[in-house]
């Protein structure tokens, strides 16, 4: 279905007449080495059905064992979202049949989730803060993947057969569910996007997941409903599934608001249904009518012990929660005294953490920033490396190069050569300078000799300088730099040239 066949209300009319309510469900795949209830590896992209065992294939007699690292990550996520951590909670069986789920049920958490009642303060584009209340974060396992073959669309309709890959079955998932988000009004689509953006950043800073929306390690479902202005009761919601980019979150919410408003205004009702989002034209179309919780016949999982994290462990984990990334950025920007624009550039270049590490290794902020944002960004492009940290040079090595420049052992031009040698795998900066004899000619008497040679070779220029035309010194400095293969301190050479001609700089 495309937008052309769907009635949409103008956005400003939607806002005049209705109050939107949102509910965001985010699934995040944890980056643990092994699955939630067995020892199978979780690496993305392996040959189908090579990362499976009796437990994650649901074979008779197999028994699950909880992955402690996954519980640790779940608790840390809960703490980062200001939730209470349950002192005792059980897993639950969510019963339903689907071919990608060999056990015939999913182990999840239902009424005893690991984390409840938190919030995340989200910074909107104009700097205002919007608090999103968190209902719960719970642990569960991922399903396998179906591949529908033989049709034009990759969907089950029109396919000749389906293939199943159980590598993903049993990968640890955390589902984070918000309370109904009210009061966003016109900014509801922006709030939805900003919330997922902020949550994704928090998860990344915790190091619990690689949060790649395009690979499905972070998946977002957006619930949207409208109520007439002034109404007390929420309207019926729809749940748009698997909105797989940050921009799409905003687009999907906006589209649903406009579509639902048109339906309501025409006197029809909203169906409680799931909807599919279409990346290509930014529309949604009807999926299945929603099950209710009763349909799943949840019951406590009998094969697993309850989770009972002791308070001391939870407190220990609380100590590992980093500052929110946006607060950290603001603090660093102010420490470094950089303008919004300069700071934004280095963040967008993906250089912030590298610059911090380079400064920690002894470099000045300016030198670290200039290496990463200018020269090394250029090198990354040349080498087709998508992330700066994938370049074969470390912040420590960059700091060492900066140190050599500061100590006037090498000048900036030679420093670039040294960096090139490091990138080529030739060793550490200091060693390279030594081994290749790249150290600056700082011995004045050696430079003096070169200066005299250069002046003697260009007597007319020497004369000009003597008569006070100090700009003419540039040519002589250039000749000396050439003679020393660029390894002299150009400023010092200039001083010596002027001194030799008896003029002040
Ligand atoms: P389900 O199992 O149906 O996905 P969840 O409780 O996991 O239900 O998620 C529903 C989400 O929708 C939650 O974020 C909840 O706060 C939100 N929500 C509940 N009612 C409404 C409503 N009327 N309009 C918009 N969002 C809602
Ligand atoms: Mg849900
Ligand atoms: Zn397994």
Coordinates of C-alpha atoms and ligand atoms in Angstrom, one line a residue, residues 21-25 94 135-136 138 175 177-181 221 223-226 234-239 241 272 290-291 296 298, ligand 1:
X21 CA 0.5 9.3 22.9
X22 CA 3.5 7.2 22.1
X23 CA 5.0 4.0 23.5
X24 CA 8.4 2.8 22.4
X25 CA 9.6 -0.8 22.6
X94 CA 5.6 -17.0 26.3
X135 CA 8.0 1.0 32.3
X136 CA 10.5 -2.0 32.4
X138 CA 13.3 -7.4 30.7
X175 CA 13.4 -5.3 25.7
X177 CA 9.5 -0.5 27.1
X178 CA 8.4 3.1 27.9
X179 CA 5.4 4.2 29.8
X180 CA 2.9 6.0 27.6
X181 CA 4.6 9.2 26.5
X221 CA 8.6 -0.8 17.5
X223 CA 3.2 2.5 19.4
X224 CA 1.1 5.5 18.5
X225 CA -2.4 6.6 19.4
X226 CA -4.4 9.8 19.3
X234 CA -6.1 7.1 25.6
X235 CA -7.1 6.2 22.0
X236 CA -6.5 2.8 20.5
X237 CA -2.9 2.3 19.5
X238 CA -1.2 0.7 16.6
X239 CA 2.3 -0.8 16.8
X241 CA 7.2 -2.9 13.9
X272 CA -5.4 -2.4 17.5
X290 CA -2.7 -7.7 18.1
X291 CA -2.7 -10.7 20.4
X296 CA 0.3 -16.2 25.1
X298 CA 2.5 -17.0 30.1
Ligands
LIG1 P1 2.8 -5.3 23.6 O1 3.1 -6.6 24.3 O2 1.4 -5.2 23.1 O3 3.8 -4.9 22.7 P2 3.9 -3.6 25.6 O4 3.4 -3.3 27.0 O5 5.2 -4.4 25.4 O6 2.7 -4.2 24.8 O7 4.2 -2.2 24.8 C1 3.2 -1.3 24.6 C2 3.8 0.1 24.5 O8 2.8 1.0 24.1 C3 4.3 0.6 25.8 O9 5.4 1.4 25.6 C4 3.1 1.4 26.4 O10 3.5 2.4 27.3 C5 2.5 2.0 25.2 N1 1.1 2.2 25.2 C6 0.2 1.6 25.9 N2 -1.0 2.1 25.6 C7 -0.9 3.1 24.7 C8 -1.7 3.9 23.9 N3 -3.0 3.9 24.1 N4 -1.2 4.7 23.0 C9 0.2 4.7 22.8 N5 1.0 4.0 23.5 C10 0.5 3.1 24.4

